[in-house]
Amino acid sequence: MIYKITYGVPDVSSEAIVNEKKVKVVFLEFLNKIFDGYSFEKLDGGFLELKISLKEKTGYYFGFGDKVGPFNRKGRKYVFWNTDDFTHHPGADPLYKSFPFFIYITKNFKFGVFTDYPGFMEIDLDSEGIGEISFRIKGEGFNQYIILEDNVKRILKNYLYLTGKNVAFPFWSFGYQQSRWSYFTQDEVLKVAEEFRERGIPCDVIWLDIDYMDKYKVFTWSQENFPNHREMLKKLHDMGFKVSAILDPGVKVEKGYDVFEEAKEKYFLRDKTGKDFEGAVWPGRVRFPDFSERKVRSWWGKKVKKLFDGGIDGFWNDMNEIAIFASEKDLENVSEKLKCLKLEDGIKVAGALGEIGEIKKKGRGDEIIHLSGKEHYKLKNIYGFNMIRATFGGFPKNKRKLLITRSAYSGVQRYGGVWTGDNHSWWEHILLEMQRINSLSLVGVFNTGFDVGGFGGNVSPELMIRFMQLGLFMPLFRNHSAIGTRRQEPWSFAKEYEDVMKKIIKYRYELIPYLYTKYMMGILNDTPLVVPMFYHFEKDELSYQIFDEFLVGRDLLVAPVYNPGVNKRMVYLPKRALDFNEKNFLKKGWHLVDAPLDKVPHFVLDGSIIFTQKPVEYLKNSYNEELTAHIVAFNDRAIGYLYEDDGESYNYKKGMYNIYKIVYDKGKVNILPRKNGYVHKKRNIRFKVYTKTSLKEFDMEF
Ligand code: GLC
């Protein structure tokens, strides 16, 4: 059941909510029914504060998306104020996104709380240890949705009922993806692509960072470095690659530049005097489209369409917190020595000011005014949400999109996915990314990934491999690194390491039938692909304490290594499972398993069937014709699924897909079509049956 309470008089909307029909509207006093009491008051400085006392004080708190810090969010105050923090250590807050939704779990009581406010907000999850949670916003009012259900799955489904279903990504986006800031010229891009094909390392997507543009001007191409970009794109497509390009919101102030000329004094955010607000980002002096306006989104969408029609297959929306190196106001307050700085100096300004972190945190809430007249501090957290919404609008309607954003707000899943921003080549960040992706799943974002190998810093071969062994199981598997750091393409390491990386990437392609099946069934049923153990094993009390293992779909459990020099791992199994490296059964409970550098501990849970395929160079729109069904049936019984569709349109929404339920019972396989909405070629399936006594193999056409 979903309850809605309105506090104060909200004067802005986040547009996160898409369905409210089954919501029950209640008044503040309702809180007394489910909690031990509450208070709500107006504070000085334009703040509103709600405090709630819990009845059961010893619970677990999960959610808030990709904030850092422990997986269980208990005992800390979190700030929602989208911020670019490119060296975020484990205590950093706020970060790029705002997902003000968490789930509280005790043995007898579970609830989810979505506090919908797009401006400045703080949520304190019992930092005093007295069983009190509090919500503080700067603004006039906000809505809160309290979801009372007795399990996490239903809480999440209700949250997705409110904020919208996830949009499916194209089949090819499940392939390996290679990125770097930057591949500076068209020749360099082609060279990278050729290396993949020559070395037989599968890859589907190459990413273009800011240097493909002319002076970082959005919607342009550098004539100097990409003079024949059309030819380059054609060559890449002919080789089976897709290409994804970066889009930053800041539009360079330059006379005669069409994007700027069309938008000036019309589509840009304003300053307090009513003039277009200006800041410094990569291109130097820039202005920022006000994406909260429909007309601005539609103008931006038309520009996106041109790039798409020109051969770009996907986009990442970056710097949209908004990340601004400096504004005129910052430059007024600098010492005499720095008085010569201008916004035109771009990144140099940030460097010279040396205090970029502090400037960013101020967020320009009071400096910027939206075209609607609203202050930016009330709308800051949905700037990125509206940017990806605008970018989404630029694609043809029935075409799936590879589209990710760095800054986001609840509901973003309707338009695209996210990556976790500028992580580092630090061992600590492997564990962190594992937890962030799982936390993103719990706020309903299913299309997720992180910079494999780490964005900042220099990765070691061992760290690169361990990063890849986690990335391999993520919805998006993208290697990305920053300018000035060592190269991270698989061949940038000694041959023995390259060989391991090649094996890992090939394994990703082997797993595609399982990953895509679980992913698409999850899109249909509102169930994330990657989830914490408790999502599927809620009765197992220990599962709430497992912070360094996760499930991919229901049937595959992964326990990556996240420390150097380690070749063993303690693993907790919530039920009997087949160690998929060693192919031996392990009982429910704790195990110490081998994890040499070329192996990532992962397990297929007993009673399930998972499909793999022969690896391919890159993904066409369907599985390879040679599939293997691994039947894990200790007691000679198992169930599994296979999903398929065209992989590129939204026709699945009209039921144009197949789902087969495969039932194995004492030597017999039964294939039951649960849905038959898509025509596929006949193919051969090799069945491998693992039971307590033997491994049997046989083939079947289907
Ligand atoms: C930001 C992005 C990063 C990108 C860089 C240059 O730091 O997070 O992914 O490579 O900008 O565009």
XYZ file of C-alpha atoms and ligand atoms in Angstrom:
714
model
C 0.000 0.000 0.000
C 1.264 3.474 -0.875
C 0.418 6.462 1.322
C 1.056 10.043 0.315
C 1.553 12.922 2.697
C 2.100 16.537 1.671
C 4.124 18.757 3.987
C 3.932 22.540 3.614
C 2.858 23.917 0.234
C 5.047 22.507 -2.561
C 5.681 25.050 -5.321
C 7.901 22.885 -7.555
C 7.462 19.413 -9.000
C 10.196 16.911 -9.758
C 8.009 15.109 -12.299
C 9.279 11.836 -10.882
C 5.754 10.561 -10.303
C 3.854 9.046 -13.215
C 1.091 7.025 -11.510
C -0.879 7.977 -8.449
C -4.145 6.127 -8.918
C -3.640 3.519 -6.264
C -2.040 5.951 -3.825
C -3.921 6.726 -0.629
C -3.668 10.367 0.385
C -3.392 10.785 4.176
C -2.671 13.573 6.654
C 0.319 14.066 8.923
C -1.395 12.402 11.878
C -1.227 9.139 9.937
C 2.428 8.985 10.967
C 1.324 8.305 14.537
C -0.239 5.067 13.373
C 2.902 3.500 12.015
C 5.600 5.302 13.953
C 6.268 6.245 17.531
C 5.578 9.903 16.872
C 6.686 12.778 14.677
C 7.247 16.498 14.547
C 7.073 18.868 11.606
C 8.227 22.452 11.746
C 9.470 25.494 9.878
C 13.055 26.436 10.697
C 15.030 29.636 10.120
C 16.634 30.091 6.708
C 13.673 28.732 4.726
C 13.959 25.126 5.911
C 11.201 22.637 6.707
C 11.963 19.704 8.951
C 10.163 16.434 9.599
C 11.319 14.095 12.360
C 10.019 10.582 12.821
C 10.586 8.240 15.770
C 10.670 4.581 14.879
C 8.940 1.880 16.859
C 11.522 -0.763 16.057
C 14.896 0.887 16.181
C 17.248 -1.865 15.108
C 16.698 -2.106 11.387
C 18.676 -2.072 8.156
C 18.520 0.847 5.760
C 19.169 0.308 2.056
C 18.871 2.583 -0.968
C 19.778 6.169 -1.976
C 21.376 4.881 -5.199
C 25.064 5.397 -5.832
C 26.020 7.365 -2.790
C 29.249 6.115 -1.225
C 29.765 4.816 2.295
C 28.558 1.534 3.732
C 25.914 -0.488 1.905
C 23.682 -0.335 4.968
C 22.985 3.405 5.195
C 22.212 3.435 8.912
C 23.721 6.048 11.212
C 24.526 8.782 8.758
C 23.135 12.036 7.437
C 22.961 12.307 3.620
C 22.782 15.447 1.517
C 20.820 15.572 -1.741
C 22.456 18.254 -3.843
C 23.784 16.906 -7.135
C 27.515 17.534 -7.152
C 30.505 16.610 -9.297
C 33.157 15.138 -7.027
C 35.855 13.571 -9.162
C 37.948 12.169 -6.338
C 35.207 10.885 -4.102
C 36.618 9.014 -1.134
C 34.401 6.667 0.904
C 33.048 9.508 3.061
C 32.184 11.908 0.235
C 28.686 13.382 0.120
C 26.816 14.777 -1.755
C 27.570 13.128 -5.097
C 26.223 13.260 -8.642
C 22.692 11.993 -8.160
C 19.664 12.230 -5.894
C 17.512 9.197 -5.266
C 15.783 10.125 -2.000
C 14.297 6.652 -1.604
C 15.278 4.100 1.023
C 13.917 0.855 2.366
C 13.834 0.101 6.082
C 13.883 -3.510 7.159
C 13.375 -5.192 10.490
C 12.250 -8.723 11.098
C 8.586 -7.809 11.432
C 8.302 -4.469 9.724
C 9.372 -3.142 6.332
C 8.681 0.108 4.573
C 10.001 2.310 1.785
C 10.061 6.111 1.909
C 10.315 8.286 -1.170
C 10.705 11.946 -0.277
C 10.007 13.728 -3.509
C 11.664 17.120 -3.607
C 13.975 18.277 -6.436
C 15.809 20.929 -4.421
C 18.185 20.952 -1.470
C 17.429 18.177 1.007
C 19.046 16.270 3.862
C 17.937 12.915 5.177
C 19.280 11.677 8.483
C 19.030 7.934 9.008
C 19.380 7.810 12.748
C 22.803 9.445 13.063
C 22.203 9.912 16.783
C 21.342 6.280 17.383
C 18.036 7.102 19.066
C 15.785 5.512 16.452
C 14.962 8.788 14.758
C 14.986 9.656 11.073
C 14.636 13.184 9.804
C 14.053 15.027 6.536
C 15.018 18.645 5.993
C 14.395 20.611 2.822
C 15.051 24.176 1.764
C 11.808 25.265 0.150
C 8.083 25.609 0.561
C 6.935 22.017 0.743
C 7.356 18.435 -0.432
C 5.505 15.176 -0.963
C 6.370 11.940 0.720
C 5.298 8.452 -0.295
C 5.389 5.764 2.354
C 5.187 2.245 0.975
C 4.083 -0.378 3.456
C 4.560 -3.942 2.247
C 5.915 -7.017 3.860
C 8.689 -7.655 1.382
C 11.362 -5.718 -0.460
C 10.259 -6.873 -3.912
C 6.786 -5.461 -3.441
C 8.159 -2.221 -1.985
C 10.322 -1.761 -5.075
C 7.484 -2.662 -7.435
C 5.319 -0.021 -5.797
C 8.084 2.535 -6.059
C 8.361 1.722 -9.788
C 4.587 1.984 -10.091
C 4.989 5.559 -8.844
C 8.077 6.582 -10.789
C 7.785 4.507 -13.970
C 9.106 1.358 -15.594
C 12.669 0.947 -16.774
C 13.264 1.420 -20.462
C 15.012 -1.529 -22.141
C 18.466 -1.002 -23.619
C 19.457 -2.485 -26.984
C 20.742 -6.040 -27.120
C 24.137 -4.857 -28.374
C 24.660 -2.701 -25.282
C 25.290 -5.952 -23.393
C 28.552 -6.311 -25.282
C 31.872 -5.070 -23.952
C 32.448 -1.331 -24.363
C 35.703 0.592 -24.670
C 36.152 4.223 -23.722
C 38.907 6.707 -22.891
C 39.162 10.400 -22.306
C 39.990 10.695 -25.099
C 40.594 8.931 -28.348
C 41.801 12.183 -29.843
C 41.589 11.569 -33.582
C 39.579 9.484 -36.014
C 42.728 7.466 -36.751
C 43.168 6.673 -33.081
C 39.542 5.552 -32.804
C 39.921 3.281 -35.826
C 43.210 1.910 -34.509
C 41.564 0.944 -31.206
C 38.717 -0.737 -33.095
C 41.122 -2.639 -35.333
C 43.159 -3.838 -32.362
C 40.061 -5.469 -30.890
C 39.298 -7.311 -34.095
C 42.917 -8.282 -34.797
C 43.455 -9.605 -31.292
C 40.135 -11.429 -31.284
C 38.908 -9.577 -28.188
C 35.134 -9.113 -28.478
C 33.851 -5.532 -28.311
C 30.603 -3.852 -29.309
C 30.860 -0.161 -28.489
C 33.507 2.555 -28.782
C 32.911 5.782 -26.890
C 33.878 9.276 -27.976
C 34.794 11.730 -25.225
C 34.882 15.533 -25.485
C 37.702 15.729 -28.027
C 35.549 14.672 -30.981
C 34.065 18.164 -30.851
C 35.341 21.430 -32.244
C 36.627 23.359 -29.187
C 34.269 21.279 -27.014
C 31.258 22.863 -28.688
C 28.279 20.579 -28.239
C 26.780 19.199 -31.509
C 29.896 19.887 -33.575
C 32.758 17.766 -34.933
C 36.407 18.760 -34.844
C 37.371 19.335 -38.482
C 41.000 19.053 -37.550
C 40.949 15.708 -35.737
C 37.847 14.085 -37.223
C 37.814 15.510 -40.774
C 36.145 12.395 -42.203
C 34.022 11.378 -39.271
C 31.296 10.011 -41.560
C 33.759 7.659 -43.148
C 35.097 6.721 -39.711
C 31.594 5.915 -38.466
C 30.885 3.855 -41.550
C 34.096 1.869 -41.102
C 33.291 1.253 -37.447
C 29.773 0.122 -38.279
C 31.103 -2.157 -41.018
C 33.395 -3.721 -38.428
C 30.400 -4.350 -36.183
C 30.943 -1.508 -33.702
C 28.416 0.934 -32.354
C 29.521 4.429 -31.367
C 28.433 6.435 -28.365
C 29.279 10.117 -27.935
C 29.413 12.462 -24.960
C 27.078 15.446 -24.634
C 27.736 18.195 -22.076
C 25.076 20.802 -21.312
C 27.299 23.926 -21.403
C 26.948 25.744 -24.748
C 30.001 27.800 -25.697
C 29.439 31.526 -25.936
C 30.640 32.217 -29.459
C 29.218 34.584 -32.030
C 27.980 32.728 -35.088
C 27.917 29.279 -33.462
C 24.400 28.160 -34.403
C 23.577 26.281 -31.187
C 24.502 29.335 -29.135
C 22.789 31.817 -31.429
C 19.532 29.847 -31.447
C 19.385 29.554 -27.672
C 20.718 32.860 -26.385
C 18.330 34.963 -24.332
C 15.689 32.330 -24.974
C 16.584 28.864 -23.728
C 19.334 29.425 -21.145
C 19.206 29.604 -17.363
C 19.325 33.179 -16.062
C 21.188 35.027 -13.362
C 19.496 37.229 -10.777
C 19.531 40.267 -13.028
C 17.653 38.409 -15.765
C 20.655 37.936 -18.070
C 21.746 34.487 -19.315
C 23.806 32.907 -16.539
C 27.420 32.183 -17.543
C 29.984 29.784 -16.153
C 33.274 28.148 -17.091
C 33.356 24.518 -18.264
C 35.535 22.705 -20.865
C 34.743 25.112 -23.766
C 35.496 28.179 -21.620
C 32.600 30.629 -21.210
C 29.303 28.745 -21.538
C 25.566 29.083 -20.913
C 23.231 26.283 -19.832
C 19.946 25.217 -21.440
C 17.012 25.203 -19.035
C 15.919 21.600 -19.607
C 12.984 21.959 -17.244
C 11.177 23.721 -20.114
C 9.461 21.501 -22.694
C 10.407 23.838 -25.568
C 14.075 23.650 -24.597
C 13.964 19.854 -24.420
C 12.396 19.650 -27.831
C 15.008 22.054 -29.320
C 17.812 19.932 -27.788
C 16.170 16.727 -29.019
C 16.297 17.969 -32.612
C 20.052 18.497 -32.296
C 20.453 15.002 -30.876
C 18.480 13.587 -33.791
C 20.935 15.128 -36.246
C 23.866 13.363 -34.565
C 21.898 10.141 -34.418
C 20.971 10.395 -38.110
C 24.640 11.073 -38.809
C 25.589 7.683 -37.349
C 25.999 8.084 -33.564
C 24.255 5.164 -31.860
C 24.225 6.212 -28.202
C 24.987 9.091 -25.832
C 26.282 9.813 -22.366
C 25.111 12.998 -20.712
C 27.860 14.416 -18.537
C 28.618 17.434 -16.299
C 24.910 17.883 -15.684
C 24.859 18.316 -11.874
C 25.533 21.127 -13.143
C 29.346 20.981 -12.867
C 30.589 24.563 -13.243
C 34.261 25.398 -12.701
C 33.515 29.031 -11.834
C 31.010 31.814 -12.354
C 31.546 35.588 -12.652
C 30.695 35.878 -8.982
C 33.513 33.500 -8.009
C 35.964 35.570 -10.038
C 34.960 38.779 -8.246
C 36.151 37.403 -4.958
C 39.647 36.232 -5.920
C 42.963 37.665 -4.785
C 44.727 40.381 -6.834
C 47.040 37.779 -8.354
C 44.131 35.873 -9.881
C 42.206 38.903 -11.102
C 43.327 38.185 -14.687
C 41.280 34.946 -14.772
C 38.335 34.822 -17.140
C 35.579 32.274 -17.693
C 37.128 31.757 -21.135
C 40.030 30.019 -19.374
C 37.824 26.954 -18.781
C 39.448 24.245 -16.693
C 42.417 26.531 -15.960
C 40.130 28.663 -13.803
C 39.282 25.690 -11.632
C 42.952 24.816 -11.335
C 43.967 28.367 -10.468
C 41.227 28.829 -7.899
C 42.412 25.610 -6.330
C 39.212 25.352 -4.363
C 36.958 23.794 -6.925
C 35.455 21.429 -4.358
C 34.176 24.263 -2.212
C 32.842 26.233 -5.136
C 30.985 23.204 -6.420
C 29.368 22.541 -3.099
C 27.802 25.969 -3.122
C 25.975 24.692 -6.193
C 24.896 28.162 -7.331
C 21.464 27.604 -5.870
C 20.922 31.327 -5.349
C 22.874 32.542 -8.354
C 20.763 30.791 -10.985
C 17.114 31.430 -11.858
C 15.051 29.178 -14.152
C 12.983 30.494 -17.031
C 9.908 29.819 -14.900
C 11.265 32.289 -12.340
C 12.052 29.557 -9.769
C 15.346 29.557 -7.897
C 17.815 26.858 -8.912
C 18.148 25.538 -5.348
C 14.604 24.214 -5.691
C 15.282 22.418 -8.990
C 18.973 21.576 -9.005
C 18.605 17.844 -8.521
C 16.508 17.361 -11.649
C 18.760 19.208 -14.078
C 20.413 15.961 -15.241
C 17.079 14.110 -15.209
C 15.630 16.665 -17.606
C 18.743 16.642 -19.783
C 18.554 12.893 -20.407
C 14.819 13.282 -20.919
C 15.573 15.818 -23.662
C 18.239 13.572 -25.201
C 15.858 10.590 -25.123
C 13.323 12.649 -27.049
C 15.745 13.066 -29.945
C 15.801 9.398 -30.930
C 13.339 7.705 -33.262
C 10.400 6.476 -31.208
C 10.625 2.732 -31.707
C 14.391 2.420 -31.359
C 16.016 1.313 -28.119
C 18.682 3.676 -26.915
C 22.034 3.356 -25.197
C 21.736 6.436 -23.068
C 23.353 7.137 -19.707
C 23.629 10.172 -17.490
C 25.951 11.108 -14.648
C 23.504 13.278 -12.755
C 20.034 11.913 -12.105
C 16.909 11.887 -9.970
C 14.259 9.284 -9.201
C 12.330 8.349 -12.324
C 15.377 8.576 -14.592
C 14.857 4.881 -15.416
C 12.064 5.921 -17.803
C 14.614 7.551 -20.130
C 17.887 5.747 -19.637
C 20.539 4.489 -17.300
C 23.435 5.852 -15.302
C 27.105 5.349 -14.662
C 28.567 6.093 -11.270
C 30.856 8.965 -12.332
C 34.542 9.463 -11.756
C 35.718 6.538 -9.672
C 39.383 5.752 -9.205
C 41.811 2.937 -9.814
C 41.706 2.178 -6.116
C 41.056 -1.261 -4.648
C 38.473 0.274 -2.336
C 36.435 1.260 -5.366
C 35.768 -2.318 -6.434
C 33.775 -2.964 -3.290
C 32.272 0.495 -3.540
C 31.054 -0.050 -7.112
C 29.579 -3.423 -6.206
C 27.561 -1.736 -3.477
C 26.614 1.279 -5.571
C 25.240 -0.831 -8.409
C 23.200 -2.850 -5.911
C 21.955 0.346 -4.241
C 20.985 1.728 -7.643
C 18.952 -1.419 -8.271
C 17.135 -0.745 -5.006
C 16.098 2.699 -6.231
C 14.755 1.165 -9.403
C 17.565 1.948 -11.853
C 18.348 -1.237 -13.800
C 20.637 0.098 -16.557
C 23.812 0.718 -14.638
C 27.558 0.502 -14.886
C 30.797 2.008 -13.595
C 34.143 2.900 -15.147
C 35.815 -0.509 -15.250
C 39.481 -0.147 -14.324
C 38.830 3.141 -12.557
C 38.610 6.598 -14.146
C 41.279 8.454 -12.158
C 44.683 7.121 -11.146
C 46.898 4.466 -12.682
C 45.578 0.952 -12.609
C 47.786 -2.082 -11.993
C 47.259 -5.211 -14.082
C 45.924 -7.095 -11.083
C 43.476 -4.340 -10.166
C 42.346 -4.083 -13.793
C 41.531 -7.781 -13.875
C 39.627 -7.691 -10.589
C 37.679 -4.647 -11.800
C 36.814 -6.528 -14.985
C 35.653 -9.558 -13.043
C 33.046 -7.352 -11.404
C 32.212 -5.396 -14.582
C 31.568 -8.651 -16.385
C 28.318 -9.149 -14.442
C 27.018 -5.575 -14.685
C 24.229 -4.449 -17.018
C 26.775 -2.138 -18.713
C 30.383 -3.315 -19.028
C 32.461 -0.268 -19.984
C 36.186 0.330 -19.548
C 36.876 4.068 -19.168
C 39.848 6.111 -17.959
C 40.904 9.726 -17.590
C 43.352 11.813 -19.538
C 46.859 11.571 -18.100
C 46.358 8.129 -16.609
C 47.855 4.947 -18.012
C 46.021 3.264 -20.860
C 43.482 0.609 -19.944
C 42.727 -1.195 -23.200
C 43.313 -4.920 -22.592
C 46.518 -4.897 -24.669
C 48.074 -2.141 -22.530
C 49.305 -4.798 -20.119
C 51.756 -7.726 -20.365
C 50.538 -10.556 -22.609
C 49.691 -12.870 -19.704
C 47.302 -10.233 -18.303
C 45.868 -9.398 -21.703
C 45.079 -13.097 -22.091
C 43.179 -13.131 -18.799
C 41.238 -9.997 -19.786
C 40.389 -11.529 -23.143
C 39.079 -14.587 -21.343
C 36.940 -12.438 -19.054
C 35.473 -10.448 -21.935
C 34.756 -13.627 -23.905
C 33.049 -15.053 -20.858
C 30.737 -12.028 -20.795
C 29.673 -12.957 -24.322
C 29.129 -16.557 -23.254
C 26.792 -15.409 -20.504
C 24.666 -13.170 -22.756
C 21.648 -15.551 -23.101
C 21.366 -15.776 -19.316
C 22.025 -12.055 -18.715
C 19.651 -10.865 -21.423
C 16.919 -13.293 -20.376
C 17.041 -12.123 -16.761
C 17.427 -8.494 -17.766
C 14.414 -8.463 -20.090
C 12.222 -10.515 -17.774
C 13.197 -8.006 -15.090
C 12.226 -5.066 -17.323
C 8.821 -6.687 -17.809
C 8.352 -7.559 -14.114
C 10.117 -4.592 -12.436
C 12.922 -6.748 -11.049
C 16.542 -5.553 -11.287
C 19.189 -7.763 -12.896
C 21.798 -7.186 -10.187
C 20.489 -7.387 -6.640
C 21.673 -7.930 -3.079
C 21.183 -11.431 -1.725
C 18.265 -10.441 0.511
C 16.209 -9.463 -2.524
C 15.648 -13.121 -3.391
C 16.369 -14.635 0.056
C 14.500 -12.338 2.406
C 13.777 -15.085 4.939
C 17.496 -15.686 5.435
C 18.396 -13.184 8.155
C 22.083 -13.397 7.373
C 21.460 -12.170 3.832
C 20.931 -8.608 5.127
C 24.513 -8.590 6.362
C 26.066 -9.740 3.088
C 27.619 -6.634 1.579
C 30.241 -8.105 -0.769
C 28.319 -10.690 -2.769
C 25.339 -10.205 -5.036
C 22.947 -12.037 -7.303
C 22.650 -11.657 -11.051
C 19.130 -12.715 -11.810
C 17.806 -15.247 -9.335
C 20.192 -18.026 -10.169
C 23.735 -16.721 -10.282
C 25.659 -15.614 -7.205
C 28.887 -13.631 -7.579
C 31.588 -13.008 -4.972
C 34.314 -10.864 -6.571
C 37.766 -10.344 -5.106
C 38.398 -6.752 -4.006
C 41.807 -6.880 -2.347
C 45.276 -7.237 -3.840
C 47.312 -10.402 -3.518
C 44.288 -12.433 -2.509
C 43.596 -15.831 -4.016
C 40.872 -17.123 -1.723
C 37.479 -15.754 -0.718
C 34.970 -16.447 2.007
C 31.578 -16.879 0.449
C 28.163 -17.304 2.002
C 25.709 -19.386 -0.015
C 22.012 -18.967 0.830
C 21.314 -22.442 -0.577
C 23.178 -25.341 -2.194
C 24.981 -24.242 -5.366
C 27.303 -25.388 -8.094
C 30.695 -23.684 -7.980
C 30.748 -22.660 -11.633
C 34.550 -22.579 -11.788
C 35.178 -25.977 -10.237
C 31.840 -27.518 -11.230
C 31.338 -29.094 -7.807
C 28.377 -28.692 -5.442
C 28.708 -26.714 -2.210
C 26.227 -26.768 0.653
C 24.303 -23.769 2.028
C 26.578 -21.820 4.393
C 30.088 -20.392 4.521
C 32.900 -21.642 2.285
C 36.467 -20.666 1.620
C 36.868 -20.914 -2.151
C 39.804 -20.528 -4.525
C 40.042 -17.256 -6.393
C 43.313 -17.124 -8.352
C 43.728 -14.063 -10.551
C 42.064 -15.659 -13.569
C 38.963 -16.713 -11.636
C 36.052 -14.886 -10.091
C 34.064 -16.987 -7.634
C 30.543 -17.426 -8.956
C 27.892 -20.049 -8.369
C 24.755 -21.337 -10.012
C 22.122 -21.989 -7.371
C 20.732 -25.471 -7.189
C 17.466 -26.093 -8.992
C 18.114 -23.622 -11.800
C 18.977 -23.751 -15.474
C 21.110 -21.104 -17.100
C 21.797 -20.606 -20.798
C 25.158 -19.703 -22.292
C 26.346 -19.355 -25.860
C 29.538 -19.674 -27.870
C 31.293 -16.289 -27.638
C 31.128 -13.986 -30.663
C 33.178 -10.989 -31.861
C 30.255 -8.655 -31.355
C 26.524 -9.032 -30.786
C 24.137 -9.147 -33.692
C 20.520 -8.920 -32.647
C 20.112 -12.462 -31.424
C 21.911 -15.215 -29.583
C 24.462 -17.416 -31.247
C 22.928 -20.536 -32.744
C 24.941 -22.760 -30.448
C 23.454 -22.562 -26.971
C 24.218 -24.577 -23.869
C 21.714 -25.103 -21.076
C 23.413 -25.785 -17.743
C 20.973 -27.722 -15.633
C 22.001 -27.574 -12.003
C 19.952 -30.313 -10.413
C 21.537 -31.943 -7.382
C 18.311 -33.838 -6.819
C 17.482 -34.257 -10.494
C 15.059 -31.297 -10.697
C 15.499 -27.775 -12.060
C 13.672 -24.892 -13.740
C 14.975 -22.153 -16.033
C 13.939 -19.608 -18.632
C 15.001 -18.340 -22.013
C 13.794 -14.986 -23.332
C 14.278 -13.582 -26.834
C 13.064 -10.669 -28.952
C 14.305 -8.417 -31.763
C 16.739 -6.676 -29.384
C 16.343 -3.230 -30.885
C 12.739 -1.998 -30.785
C 10.133 -1.516 -28.086
C 7.942 -4.201 -29.650
C 8.395 -6.250 -26.483
C 5.885 -3.851 -24.950
C 3.358 -5.216 -27.433
C 4.135 -8.793 -26.459
C 6.481 -9.523 -29.374
C 8.864 -11.809 -27.522
C 9.277 -15.432 -26.534
C 9.674 -16.838 -23.065
C 10.306 -20.530 -22.690
C 10.079 -22.197 -19.351
C 12.373 -25.202 -19.223
C 11.520 -27.854 -16.708
C 13.940 -30.658 -16.008
C 12.666 -33.607 -14.026
C 14.575 -36.832 -13.545
C 16.225 -37.048 -16.917
C 13.445 -35.419 -18.924
C 13.441 -31.920 -20.384
C 10.171 -30.165 -21.042
C 10.136 -26.885 -22.942
C 6.977 -24.921 -22.225
C 6.395 -21.789 -24.296
C 5.069 -19.211 -21.840
C 4.892 -16.550 -24.505
C 5.260 -16.981 -28.243
C 5.379 -13.579 -29.848
C 8.558 -13.664 -31.863
C 9.835 -15.896 -34.670
C 13.285 -17.388 -34.250
C 15.421 -19.832 -36.205
C 15.633 -23.456 -35.138
C 18.778 -24.161 -33.204
C 20.581 -26.872 -31.405
C 20.878 -26.814 -27.647
C 23.412 -28.802 -25.754
C 22.095 -29.739 -22.339
C 24.576 -30.293 -19.529
C 22.994 -31.790 -16.458
C 24.896 -31.544 -13.181
C 23.451 -33.848 -10.535
C 24.828 -35.114 -7.228
C 26.224 -38.196 -8.914
C 27.060 -37.341 -12.489
C 27.355 -34.952 -15.396
C 25.205 -35.956 -18.352
C 25.143 -34.285 -21.755
C 22.716 -34.474 -24.650
C 21.514 -32.360 -27.574
C 18.073 -31.216 -28.523
C 16.773 -29.154 -31.395
C 14.422 -26.303 -30.595
C 33.912 13.940 -16.592
C 33.241 12.593 -16.827
C 34.210 11.634 -17.471
C 34.738 12.253 -18.767
C 35.369 13.613 -18.499
C 35.769 14.341 -19.784
O 34.898 13.839 -15.643
O 32.717 12.049 -15.646
O 33.609 10.388 -17.703
O 35.690 11.401 -19.336
O 34.450 14.449 -17.806
O 34.690 14.526 -20.596
